[in-house]
PDB file of C-alpha atoms in Angstrom:
ATOM      1  CA  MET A   1      58.997  19.593  -1.696  1.00  0.00           C
ATOM      2  CA  LYS A   2      56.004  22.202  -1.064  1.00  0.00           C
ATOM      3  CA  PHE A   3      54.749  21.282  -4.668  1.00  0.00           C
ATOM      4  CA  SER A   4      55.197  17.776  -4.207  1.00  0.00           C
ATOM      5  CA  LEU A   5      53.508  17.764  -0.332  1.00  0.00           C
ATOM      6  CA  LEU A   6      50.736  19.924  -1.591  1.00  0.00           C
ATOM      7  CA  PHE A   7      50.343  17.511  -4.431  1.00  0.00           C
ATOM      8  CA  GLY A   8      50.267  14.746  -2.102  1.00  0.00           C
ATOM      9  CA  LEU A   9      47.550  16.371   0.147  1.00  0.00           C
ATOM     10  CA  LEU A  10      45.516  17.020  -3.144  1.00  0.00           C
ATOM     11  CA  ALA A  11      45.672  12.965  -4.338  1.00  0.00           C
ATOM     12  CA  LEU A  12      44.879  12.234  -0.899  1.00  0.00           C
ATOM     13  CA  THR A  13      41.864  14.302  -1.051  1.00  0.00           C
ATOM     14  CA  VAL A  14      40.421  13.262  -4.389  1.00  0.00           C
ATOM     15  CA  CYS A  15      41.262   9.170  -3.234  1.00  0.00           C
ATOM     16  CA  ALA A  16      39.061  10.021   0.130  1.00  0.00           C
ATOM     17  CA  GLN A  17      36.653  11.297  -1.730  1.00  0.00           C
ATOM     18  CA  GLY A  18      36.769   8.639  -4.774  1.00  0.00           C
ATOM     19  CA  ALA A  19      36.047   6.314  -1.264  1.00  0.00           C
ATOM     20  CA  VAL A  20      32.915   7.940  -0.280  1.00  0.00           C
ATOM     21  CA  ALA A  21      31.443   8.072  -3.508  1.00  0.00           C
ATOM     22  CA  ALA A  22      32.595   4.783  -4.673  1.00  0.00           C
ATOM     23  CA  PRO A  23      30.070   2.982  -2.160  1.00  0.00           C
ATOM     24  CA  ALA A  24      27.109   4.383  -3.517  1.00  0.00           C
ATOM     25  CA  SER A  25      27.566   3.908  -7.087  1.00  0.00           C
ATOM     26  CA  ALA A  26      28.169   0.263  -6.162  1.00  0.00           C
ATOM     27  CA  PHE A  27      25.171  -0.132  -4.015  1.00  0.00           C
ATOM     28  CA  PRO A  28      24.138  -2.697  -2.808  1.00  0.00           C
ATOM     29  CA  GLU A  29      27.245  -5.105  -2.406  1.00  0.00           C
ATOM     30  CA  LYS A  30      25.532  -7.050   0.001  1.00  0.00           C
ATOM     31  CA  PRO A  31      22.082  -7.939   1.583  1.00  0.00           C
ATOM     32  CA  ILE A  32      19.760  -5.272   3.018  1.00  0.00           C
ATOM     33  CA  THR A  33      17.567  -5.694   6.187  1.00  0.00           C
ATOM     34  CA  VAL A  34      14.400  -3.813   5.836  1.00  0.00           C
ATOM     35  CA  VAL A  35      13.140  -4.175   9.138  1.00  0.00           C
ATOM     36  CA  VAL A  36       9.667  -4.161   9.916  1.00  0.00           C
ATOM     37  CA  PRO A  37       8.322  -2.295  13.480  1.00  0.00           C
ATOM     38  CA  PHE A  38       5.465  -4.722  13.596  1.00  0.00           C
ATOM     39  CA  ALA A  39       4.185  -8.753  13.309  1.00  0.00           C
ATOM     40  CA  ALA A  40       4.833 -11.095  10.783  1.00  0.00           C
ATOM     41  CA  GLY A  41       1.492 -11.223   9.332  1.00  0.00           C
ATOM     42  CA  SER A  42       0.473  -8.027   9.823  1.00  0.00           C
ATOM     43  CA  PRO A  43      -0.831  -5.945   6.425  1.00  0.00           C
ATOM     44  CA  THR A  44       2.272  -3.713   6.842  1.00  0.00           C
ATOM     45  CA  ASP A  45       4.626  -6.769   6.943  1.00  0.00           C
ATOM     46  CA  ALA A  46       1.959  -8.035   4.263  1.00  0.00           C
ATOM     47  CA  VAL A  47       3.034  -4.936   2.004  1.00  0.00           C
ATOM     48  CA  ALA A  48       6.848  -4.747   3.218  1.00  0.00           C
ATOM     49  CA  ARG A  49       7.407  -8.635   1.697  1.00  0.00           C
ATOM     50  CA  VAL A  50       5.725  -7.935  -1.451  1.00  0.00           C
ATOM     51  CA  LEU A  51       7.797  -4.620  -2.120  1.00  0.00           C
ATOM     52  CA  SER A  52      10.925  -6.185  -0.520  1.00  0.00           C
ATOM     53  CA  ASP A  53      10.934  -9.481  -3.278  1.00  0.00           C
ATOM     54  CA  SER A  54      11.005  -7.078  -6.064  1.00  0.00           C
ATOM     55  CA  LEU A  55      13.365  -5.179  -4.927  1.00  0.00           C
ATOM     56  CA  SER A  56      15.893  -7.939  -4.534  1.00  0.00           C
ATOM     57  CA  LYS A  57      15.359  -8.995  -8.380  1.00  0.00           C
ATOM     58  CA  ARG A  58      16.004  -5.136  -9.102  1.00  0.00           C
ATOM     59  CA  LEU A  59      19.018  -4.651  -7.168  1.00  0.00           C
ATOM     60  CA  GLY A  60      20.604  -8.053  -7.518  1.00  0.00           C
ATOM     61  CA  GLN A  61      20.989  -8.714  -3.569  1.00  0.00           C
ATOM     62  CA  PRO A  62      18.841 -10.107  -1.480  1.00  0.00           C
ATOM     63  CA  LEU A  63      16.266  -8.100   1.078  1.00  0.00           C
ATOM     64  CA  ILE A  64      15.715  -9.978   3.707  1.00  0.00           C
ATOM     65  CA  VAL A  65      12.597  -8.476   5.964  1.00  0.00           C
ATOM     66  CA  GLN A  66      13.226  -8.377  10.015  1.00  0.00           C
ATOM     67  CA  ASN A  67      10.318  -8.137  12.480  1.00  0.00           C
ATOM     68  CA  ARG A  68      11.135  -5.668  15.438  1.00  0.00           C
ATOM     69  CA  PRO A  69       7.463  -5.249  16.616  1.00  0.00           C
ATOM     70  CA  GLY A  70       6.888  -3.885  19.992  1.00  0.00           C
ATOM     71  CA  ALA A  71       5.338  -0.275  21.604  1.00  0.00           C
ATOM     72  CA  THR A  72       3.538   0.715  18.900  1.00  0.00           C
ATOM     73  CA  GLY A  73       6.355   0.113  16.419  1.00  0.00           C
ATOM     74  CA  MET A  74       8.568   2.265  18.200  1.00  0.00           C
ATOM     75  CA  ILE A  75      11.498  -1.072  19.087  1.00  0.00           C
ATOM     76  CA  GLY A  76      11.899  -1.207  15.497  1.00  0.00           C
ATOM     77  CA  SER A  77      11.960   2.727  14.439  1.00  0.00           C
ATOM     78  CA  GLU A  78      14.467   2.924  17.508  1.00  0.00           C
ATOM     79  CA  TYR A  79      16.810   0.369  15.994  1.00  0.00           C
ATOM     80  CA  VAL A  80      16.848   1.803  12.564  1.00  0.00           C
ATOM     81  CA  ALA A  81      17.544   5.536  13.869  1.00  0.00           C
ATOM     82  CA  ARG A  82      20.944   4.069  15.279  1.00  0.00           C
ATOM     83  CA  ALA A  83      21.771   2.366  12.190  1.00  0.00           C
ATOM     84  CA  GLN A  84      25.068   2.808  10.188  1.00  0.00           C
ATOM     85  CA  PRO A  85      23.476   4.902   7.717  1.00  0.00           C
ATOM     86  CA  ASP A  86      24.945   2.984   4.541  1.00  0.00           C
ATOM     87  CA  GLY A  87      21.601   2.013   3.309  1.00  0.00           C
ATOM     88  CA  TYR A  88      22.375  -1.035   4.303  1.00  0.00           C
ATOM     89  CA  THR A  89      19.268  -1.368   7.488  1.00  0.00           C
ATOM     90  CA  LEU A  90      16.132   0.247   6.185  1.00  0.00           C
ATOM     91  CA  LEU A  91      12.860   0.959   8.283  1.00  0.00           C
ATOM     92  CA  PHE A  92       9.366  -0.177   6.447  1.00  0.00           C
ATOM     93  CA  GLY A  93       7.779   3.065   8.663  1.00  0.00           C
ATOM     94  CA  THR A  94       4.025   4.324   8.909  1.00  0.00           C
ATOM     95  CA  ASN A  95       2.013   7.127   9.913  1.00  0.00           C
ATOM     96  CA  THR A  96       1.955   5.730  13.090  1.00  0.00           C
ATOM     97  CA  THR A  97       5.739   5.445  13.189  1.00  0.00           C
ATOM     98  CA  GLN A  98       6.650   8.820  11.955  1.00  0.00           C
ATOM     99  CA  VAL A  99       4.219  11.124  12.958  1.00  0.00           C
ATOM    100  CA  ALA A 100       1.712  10.004  15.619  1.00  0.00           C
ATOM    101  CA  ASN A 101       3.985   8.326  18.078  1.00  0.00           C
ATOM    102  CA  LYS A 102       5.131  11.589  19.343  1.00  0.00           C
ATOM    103  CA  TYR A 103       1.748  12.370  20.279  1.00  0.00           C
ATOM    104  CA  PHE A 104       0.432   9.531  21.607  1.00  0.00           C
ATOM    105  CA  PHE A 105       3.494   8.934  23.740  1.00  0.00           C
ATOM    106  CA  LYS A 106       5.764  10.752  26.041  1.00  0.00           C
ATOM    107  CA  ASN A 107       8.603   8.855  26.067  1.00  0.00           C
ATOM    108  CA  VAL A 108       9.750   8.208  22.305  1.00  0.00           C
ATOM    109  CA  SER A 109      13.157   7.549  21.751  1.00  0.00           C
ATOM    110  CA  TYR A 110      13.710   9.068  18.341  1.00  0.00           C
ATOM    111  CA  ASP A 111      12.341  11.892  16.248  1.00  0.00           C
ATOM    112  CA  GLY A 112      10.256  10.413  13.241  1.00  0.00           C
ATOM    113  CA  LEU A 113      11.684  13.654  11.145  1.00  0.00           C
ATOM    114  CA  LYS A 114      14.812  14.064  12.424  1.00  0.00           C
ATOM    115  CA  ASP A 115      16.412  11.025  12.589  1.00  0.00           C
ATOM    116  CA  PHE A 116      15.491   9.218   9.165  1.00  0.00           C
ATOM    117  CA  ALA A 117      15.582   9.969   6.237  1.00  0.00           C
ATOM    118  CA  PRO A 118      13.091   9.540   3.688  1.00  0.00           C
ATOM    119  CA  VAL A 119      13.108   7.188   0.745  1.00  0.00           C
ATOM    120  CA  ALA A 120      10.047   6.540  -0.968  1.00  0.00           C
ATOM    121  CA  ILE A 121       6.029   5.988  -0.021  1.00  0.00           C
ATOM    122  CA  VAL A 122       4.348   3.171  -0.928  1.00  0.00           C
ATOM    123  CA  GLY A 123       1.012   2.971   0.148  1.00  0.00           C
ATOM    124  CA  GLY A 124      -1.820   3.953   2.306  1.00  0.00           C
ATOM    125  CA  VAL A 125      -4.877   1.038   3.325  1.00  0.00           C
ATOM    126  CA  PRO A 126      -7.779   2.731   3.327  1.00  0.00           C
ATOM    127  CA  HIS A 127     -10.267   3.156   6.758  1.00  0.00           C
ATOM    128  CA  ALA A 128     -13.786   2.424   6.816  1.00  0.00           C
ATOM    129  CA  LEU A 129     -16.868   4.191   9.363  1.00  0.00           C
ATOM    130  CA  VAL A 130     -18.486   1.073  10.282  1.00  0.00           C
ATOM    131  CA  VAL A 131     -21.477   0.412  12.432  1.00  0.00           C
ATOM    132  CA  ASN A 132     -22.527  -3.339  14.047  1.00  0.00           C
ATOM    133  CA  PRO A 133     -25.507  -3.932  12.116  1.00  0.00           C
ATOM    134  CA  SER A 134     -27.758  -3.186  15.045  1.00  0.00           C
ATOM    135  CA  VAL A 135     -27.332   0.457  15.120  1.00  0.00           C
ATOM    136  CA  PRO A 136     -30.434   1.542  12.590  1.00  0.00           C
ATOM    137  CA  VAL A 137     -28.069   3.968  10.895  1.00  0.00           C
ATOM    138  CA  SER A 138     -27.379   3.706   7.053  1.00  0.00           C
ATOM    139  CA  SER A 139     -25.540   6.809   6.190  1.00  0.00           C
ATOM    140  CA  VAL A 140     -22.860   9.224   8.362  1.00  0.00           C
ATOM    141  CA  ALA A 141     -25.936  11.841   8.499  1.00  0.00           C
ATOM    142  CA  GLU A 142     -27.981   9.290  10.112  1.00  0.00           C
ATOM    143  CA  LEU A 143     -25.200   8.420  12.533  1.00  0.00           C
ATOM    144  CA  ILE A 144     -24.451  11.825  13.602  1.00  0.00           C
ATOM    145  CA  ALA A 145     -28.275  12.456  14.272  1.00  0.00           C
ATOM    146  CA  TYR A 146     -28.233   9.197  15.958  1.00  0.00           C
ATOM    147  CA  ALA A 147     -25.409   9.860  18.200  1.00  0.00           C
ATOM    148  CA  LYS A 148     -27.087  13.305  19.407  1.00  0.00           C
ATOM    149  CA  ALA A 149     -30.563  11.702  19.784  1.00  0.00           C
ATOM    150  CA  ASN A 150     -28.829   8.895  22.213  1.00  0.00           C
ATOM    151  CA  PRO A 151     -26.226  10.875  23.806  1.00  0.00           C
ATOM    152  CA  GLY A 152     -24.003   8.685  25.828  1.00  0.00           C
ATOM    153  CA  LYS A 153     -25.321   5.036  23.775  1.00  0.00           C
ATOM    154  CA  LEU A 154     -22.773   4.947  20.788  1.00  0.00           C
ATOM    155  CA  SER A 155     -19.086   3.648  21.658  1.00  0.00           C
ATOM    156  CA  PHE A 156     -15.881   3.168  19.396  1.00  0.00           C
ATOM    157  CA  PRO A 157     -13.643   0.771  20.158  1.00  0.00           C
ATOM    158  CA  TYR A 158      -9.551   1.723  19.480  1.00  0.00           C
ATOM    159  CA  ALA A 159      -5.887  -0.137  19.887  1.00  0.00           C
ATOM    160  CA  ASN A 160      -4.195   1.811  17.157  1.00  0.00           C
ATOM    161  CA  SER A 161      -3.296   5.944  16.514  1.00  0.00           C
ATOM    162  CA  THR A 162      -5.036   5.882  13.219  1.00  0.00           C
ATOM    163  CA  THR A 163      -8.387   4.163  15.010  1.00  0.00           C
ATOM    164  CA  ARG A 164      -8.223   6.287  17.795  1.00  0.00           C
ATOM    165  CA  ILE A 165      -7.293   9.974  15.664  1.00  0.00           C
ATOM    166  CA  THR A 166     -10.320   9.028  13.518  1.00  0.00           C
ATOM    167  CA  GLY A 167     -13.019   7.982  15.923  1.00  0.00           C
ATOM    168  CA  SER A 168     -11.933  11.011  18.083  1.00  0.00           C
ATOM    169  CA  THR A 169     -12.010  13.880  15.727  1.00  0.00           C
ATOM    170  CA  PHE A 170     -15.502  12.281  14.569  1.00  0.00           C
ATOM    171  CA  ARG A 171     -16.414  12.465  17.544  1.00  0.00           C
ATOM    172  CA  VAL A 172     -15.115  16.235  18.340  1.00  0.00           C
ATOM    173  CA  MET A 173     -16.247  17.320  14.941  1.00  0.00           C
ATOM    174  CA  THR A 174     -20.053  15.928  15.004  1.00  0.00           C
ATOM    175  CA  HIS A 175     -20.385  17.516  18.837  1.00  0.00           C
ATOM    176  CA  THR A 176     -21.472  14.178  20.023  1.00  0.00           C
ATOM    177  CA  ASP A 177     -20.990  12.216  22.897  1.00  0.00           C
ATOM    178  CA  ILE A 178     -19.441   8.948  21.978  1.00  0.00           C
ATOM    179  CA  SER A 179     -17.400   6.923  24.191  1.00  0.00           C
ATOM    180  CA  GLU A 180     -13.746   5.633  23.662  1.00  0.00           C
ATOM    181  CA  ILE A 181     -12.409   1.975  24.890  1.00  0.00           C
ATOM    182  CA  PRO A 182      -9.272   1.318  24.105  1.00  0.00           C
ATOM    183  CA  TYR A 183      -8.071  -2.056  23.979  1.00  0.00           C
ATOM    184  CA  LYS A 184      -4.558  -3.478  23.761  1.00  0.00           C
ATOM    185  CA  ALA A 185      -5.110  -6.189  20.697  1.00  0.00           C
ATOM    186  CA  TYR A 186      -6.648  -4.764  17.498  1.00  0.00           C
ATOM    187  CA  GLY A 187      -8.284  -8.296  17.019  1.00  0.00           C
ATOM    188  CA  GLN A 188     -10.043  -7.967  20.639  1.00  0.00           C
ATOM    189  CA  ALA A 189     -11.055  -4.117  19.467  1.00  0.00           C
ATOM    190  CA  VAL A 190     -12.837  -5.525  16.131  1.00  0.00           C
ATOM    191  CA  SER A 191     -14.301  -8.386  17.850  1.00  0.00           C
ATOM    192  CA  GLU A 192     -16.153  -6.629  20.529  1.00  0.00           C
ATOM    193  CA  LEU A 193     -17.238  -4.496  17.551  1.00  0.00           C
ATOM    194  CA  LEU A 194     -18.944  -7.533  15.821  1.00  0.00           C
ATOM    195  CA  GLY A 195     -20.337  -8.972  18.809  1.00  0.00           C
ATOM    196  CA  GLY A 196     -22.160  -5.324  19.810  1.00  0.00           C
ATOM    197  CA  GLN A 197     -20.261  -4.461  22.975  1.00  0.00           C
ATOM    198  CA  THR A 198     -19.206  -1.287  20.629  1.00  0.00           C
ATOM    199  CA  GLN A 199     -21.052   0.222  17.624  1.00  0.00           C
ATOM    200  CA  MET A 200     -19.203   1.917  15.275  1.00  0.00           C
ATOM    201  CA  MET A 201     -15.095   2.079  14.333  1.00  0.00           C
ATOM    202  CA  PHE A 202     -13.002   3.241  11.975  1.00  0.00           C
ATOM    203  CA  ILE A 203     -11.713  -0.080  10.478  1.00  0.00           C
ATOM    204  CA  ASP A 204      -8.875  -0.678   8.145  1.00  0.00           C
ATOM    205  CA  PHE A 205      -9.638  -2.579   5.065  1.00  0.00           C
ATOM    206  CA  SER A 206      -7.309  -4.915   5.436  1.00  0.00           C
ATOM    207  CA  THR A 207      -9.305  -6.644   8.548  1.00  0.00           C
ATOM    208  CA  GLY A 208     -12.733  -4.737   8.275  1.00  0.00           C
ATOM    209  CA  LEU A 209     -13.070  -5.566   4.170  1.00  0.00           C
ATOM    210  CA  ALA A 210     -14.550  -9.063   4.362  1.00  0.00           C
ATOM    211  CA  TYR A 211     -17.047  -8.604   7.099  1.00  0.00           C
ATOM    212  CA  MET A 212     -18.585  -5.100   5.566  1.00  0.00           C
ATOM    213  CA  THR A 213     -18.664  -7.734   2.132  1.00  0.00           C
ATOM    214  CA  SER A 214     -20.503  -9.875   4.107  1.00  0.00           C
ATOM    215  CA  GLY A 215     -22.595  -7.684   6.098  1.00  0.00           C
ATOM    216  CA  LYS A 216     -21.289  -8.384   9.391  1.00  0.00           C
ATOM    217  CA  LEU A 217     -20.387  -4.488   9.313  1.00  0.00           C
ATOM    218  CA  LYS A 218     -21.591  -1.541   7.706  1.00  0.00           C
ATOM    219  CA  PRO A 219     -19.850   0.908   5.717  1.00  0.00           C
ATOM    220  CA  LEU A 220     -21.568   4.421   5.696  1.00  0.00           C
ATOM    221  CA  ALA A 221     -18.073   5.630   4.537  1.00  0.00           C
ATOM    222  CA  ILE A 222     -14.346   6.010   3.616  1.00  0.00           C
ATOM    223  CA  THR A 223     -11.285   7.945   4.471  1.00  0.00           C
ATOM    224  CA  PRO A 224      -9.341   9.651   2.741  1.00  0.00           C
ATOM    225  CA  ALA A 225     -11.068   8.989  -0.075  1.00  0.00           C
ATOM    226  CA  ARG A 226     -13.423   6.493  -2.247  1.00  0.00           C
ATOM    227  CA  SER A 227     -11.928   3.382  -3.284  1.00  0.00           C
ATOM    228  CA  ASP A 228     -13.157   0.866  -6.032  1.00  0.00           C
ATOM    229  CA  LYS A 229     -13.369  -2.198  -3.459  1.00  0.00           C
ATOM    230  CA  LEU A 230     -16.127  -0.331  -1.766  1.00  0.00           C
ATOM    231  CA  PRO A 231     -18.340   1.301  -4.995  1.00  0.00           C
ATOM    232  CA  GLY A 232     -21.053   3.184  -4.124  1.00  0.00           C
ATOM    233  CA  VAL A 233     -19.605   4.248  -0.519  1.00  0.00           C
ATOM    234  CA  PRO A 234     -18.815   7.909  -0.153  1.00  0.00           C
ATOM    235  CA  ALA A 235     -16.041   9.329   0.866  1.00  0.00           C
ATOM    236  CA  MET A 236     -15.667  10.901   4.498  1.00  0.00           C
ATOM    237  CA  LYS A 237     -14.984  14.224   3.765  1.00  0.00           C
ATOM    238  CA  GLU A 238     -18.072  14.015   1.637  1.00  0.00           C
ATOM    239  CA  ALA A 239     -20.241  13.237   4.532  1.00  0.00           C
ATOM    240  CA  LEU A 240     -18.414  15.396   7.193  1.00  0.00           C
ATOM    241  CA  PRO A 241     -16.672  18.116   4.704  1.00  0.00           C
ATOM    242  CA  GLY A 242     -13.311  18.633   6.454  1.00  0.00           C
ATOM    243  CA  PHE A 243     -12.353  15.029   7.615  1.00  0.00           C
ATOM    244  CA  GLU A 244      -9.496  14.576   5.902  1.00  0.00           C
ATOM    245  CA  ILE A 245      -7.272  11.574   7.693  1.00  0.00           C
ATOM    246  CA  GLY A 246      -5.090   8.843   6.186  1.00  0.00           C
ATOM    247  CA  ASN A 247      -2.308   6.733   6.747  1.00  0.00           C
ATOM    248  CA  TRP A 248       0.219   5.983   4.854  1.00  0.00           C
ATOM    249  CA  ASN A 249       3.583   4.026   4.674  1.00  0.00           C
ATOM    250  CA  GLY A 250       6.708   4.181   3.174  1.00  0.00           C
ATOM    251  CA  LEU A 251      11.101   2.806   2.971  1.00  0.00           C
ATOM    252  CA  PHE A 252      13.050   4.829   4.949  1.00  0.00           C
ATOM    253  CA  ALA A 253      17.190   5.063   6.046  1.00  0.00           C
ATOM    254  CA  PRO A 254      19.083   6.505   9.179  1.00  0.00           C
ATOM    255  CA  LYS A 255      19.746  10.509   8.540  1.00  0.00           C
ATOM    256  CA  GLY A 256      23.061  11.090   7.499  1.00  0.00           C
ATOM    257  CA  THR A 257      22.869   7.872   4.421  1.00  0.00           C
ATOM    258  CA  PRO A 258      24.248   9.329   1.203  1.00  0.00           C
ATOM    259  CA  PRO A 259      21.786  10.696  -1.546  1.00  0.00           C
ATOM    260  CA  GLU A 260      23.187   8.938  -3.527  1.00  0.00           C
ATOM    261  CA  ILE A 261      21.927   5.735  -2.279  1.00  0.00           C
ATOM    262  CA  ILE A 262      18.542   7.555  -1.440  1.00  0.00           C
ATOM    263  CA  ASP A 263      17.929   8.184  -4.861  1.00  0.00           C
ATOM    264  CA  LYS A 264      18.805   4.850  -6.154  1.00  0.00           C
ATOM    265  CA  LEU A 265      16.677   2.965  -3.954  1.00  0.00           C
ATOM    266  CA  ASN A 266      13.824   5.506  -4.997  1.00  0.00           C
ATOM    267  CA  ARG A 267      14.341   5.134  -8.329  1.00  0.00           C
ATOM    268  CA  GLU A 268      13.951   1.696  -7.928  1.00  0.00           C
ATOM    269  CA  ILE A 269      11.086   1.370  -5.767  1.00  0.00           C
ATOM    270  CA  THR A 270       9.265   3.160  -7.808  1.00  0.00           C
ATOM    271  CA  GLY A 271      10.084   0.904 -10.585  1.00  0.00           C
ATOM    272  CA  ALA A 272       9.205  -2.138  -8.965  1.00  0.00           C
ATOM    273  CA  LEU A 273       5.851  -0.695  -7.788  1.00  0.00           C
ATOM    274  CA  GLU A 274       5.028   0.149 -11.116  1.00  0.00           C
ATOM    275  CA  GLN A 275       5.075  -3.502 -12.464  1.00  0.00           C
ATOM    276  CA  PRO A 276       1.491  -5.009 -13.053  1.00  0.00           C
ATOM    277  CA  GLU A 277       2.008  -8.219 -10.776  1.00  0.00           C
ATOM    278  CA  VAL A 278       3.249  -6.140  -7.544  1.00  0.00           C
ATOM    279  CA  ARG A 279       0.668  -3.669  -7.653  1.00  0.00           C
ATOM    280  CA  LYS A 280      -1.144  -6.833  -7.723  1.00  0.00           C
ATOM    281  CA  GLN A 281      -0.403  -8.779  -5.197  1.00  0.00           C
ATOM    282  CA  ILE A 282      -0.400  -5.249  -3.309  1.00  0.00           C
ATOM    283  CA  ASP A 283      -4.122  -4.755  -3.852  1.00  0.00           C
ATOM    284  CA  GLY A 284      -4.487  -8.339  -2.520  1.00  0.00           C
ATOM    285  CA  THR A 285      -3.779  -6.958   0.712  1.00  0.00           C
ATOM    286  CA  GLY A 286      -6.250  -4.041   1.038  1.00  0.00           C
ATOM    287  CA  TYR A 287      -3.374  -1.417   0.564  1.00  0.00           C
ATOM    288  CA  GLU A 288      -3.758   1.041  -2.070  1.00  0.00           C
ATOM    289  CA  LEU A 289      -1.200   2.599  -4.108  1.00  0.00           C
ATOM    290  CA  LEU A 290      -0.688   6.443  -3.327  1.00  0.00           C
ATOM    291  CA  PRO A 291       1.410   8.180  -6.275  1.00  0.00           C
ATOM    292  CA  PRO A 292       4.912   8.063  -6.057  1.00  0.00           C
ATOM    293  CA  MET A 293       7.128  11.045  -4.526  1.00  0.00           C
ATOM    294  CA  ALA A 294      10.472  11.990  -5.154  1.00  0.00           C
ATOM    295  CA  PRO A 295      13.177  11.705  -1.318  1.00  0.00           C
ATOM    296  CA  GLN A 296      12.582  15.572  -0.844  1.00  0.00           C
ATOM    297  CA  ALA A 297       8.747  15.523  -1.667  1.00  0.00           C
ATOM    298  CA  PHE A 298       7.901  12.640   0.439  1.00  0.00           C
ATOM    299  CA  GLY A 299      10.129  14.489   3.631  1.00  0.00           C
ATOM    300  CA  LYS A 300       7.598  17.905   2.855  1.00  0.00           C
ATOM    301  CA  TYR A 301       4.766  15.586   2.921  1.00  0.00           C
ATOM    302  CA  ILE A 302       5.696  13.738   6.092  1.00  0.00           C
ATOM    303  CA  ALA A 303       6.233  17.215   8.092  1.00  0.00           C
ATOM    304  CA  GLU A 304       2.781  18.444   6.655  1.00  0.00           C
ATOM    305  CA  GLU A 305       1.202  15.137   7.938  1.00  0.00           C
ATOM    306  CA  SER A 306       3.028  15.773  11.621  1.00  0.00           C
ATOM    307  CA  ALA A 307       1.655  19.425  11.565  1.00  0.00           C
ATOM    308  CA  HIS A 308      -1.823  17.932  10.597  1.00  0.00           C
ATOM    309  CA  TYR A 309      -1.646  15.403  13.516  1.00  0.00           C
ATOM    310  CA  GLY A 310      -0.488  17.821  16.176  1.00  0.00           C
ATOM    311  CA  LYS A 311      -4.002  20.232  15.197  1.00  0.00           C
ATOM    312  CA  LEU A 312      -6.244  16.685  15.464  1.00  0.00           C
ATOM    313  CA  THR A 313      -4.573  15.687  18.436  1.00  0.00           C
ATOM    314  CA  GLN A 314      -5.060  18.699  20.353  1.00  0.00           C
ATOM    315  CA  ALA A 315      -8.769  19.436  19.051  1.00  0.00           C
ATOM    316  CA  ALA A 316      -9.595  16.552  20.401  1.00  0.00           C
ATOM    317  CA  GLY A 317      -7.925  17.019  23.317  1.00  0.00           C
ATOM    318  CA  ILE A 318      -5.506  13.629  23.298  1.00  0.00           C
ATOM    319  CA  LYS A 319      -2.190  14.102  25.456  1.00  0.00           C
ATOM    320  CA  PRO A 320       0.474  11.881  25.310  1.00  0.00           C
ATOM    321  CA  GLU A 321       0.653   9.047  27.748  1.00  0.00           C
TER     322      GLU A 321
END
């Protein structure tokens, strides 16, 4: 009797373990939702759609892109953080949603490090330090000299975490008196720069590349590194040693998602990003692909980025609002 009971318990245990493992091995068995926490048509949205289309073919199930914009990406991010950890709801997150928000806002309802399982890094959009052509400078060194000779005359607009942290860090590192002008809409910030109401900005390639190549804005340097899209323009870290700020995006699952599912998604994403057509489409959005990382390495990278942002915001005197 005892033997039969023990055998029965062991059988139940094995069956239970199989029931947990089976979904991971068969994944996916239904459509996957990819939440983009920004508006449809945004650069982040464009990259998410290119990748989701390729993954749909590789996984044999539709990946449905769902836009949940608002509150600098926090609405969509919280939605995924509270979703079932089964691999069927993913977040196409960025350095803003996973790292920067907690340094800029007091009431962030999720933890970008603790509430998510990193799946795979995808890419990042370079930012260029540009000036309105009316500013009589042609290099970073000349801009710094001009700012010091004309304290309070220059200003930069910002409408998101990246444009603010880059501009503020530049001001702090160069010991210059440059005003910071906040805008609610990124498009308005760029429009004011083009019109000369502000004079300089770290603008992303997705938005600003056409303005730079047409001469409407003058590029002085690029962060985090040089780009083939603007040959001959130096990296910020060359012109201003120690200036290292980039941005990135990638896929995240809710914390507790089975590792087997995370690993499978990572492999398939890496495979998709190796396809020439996918790479070409993403390049067309202004983004540049980053070297692939295993989920654990991606998690370590995010933690390092978080610590880096903490130091930058502290040095710039930025406090959560």
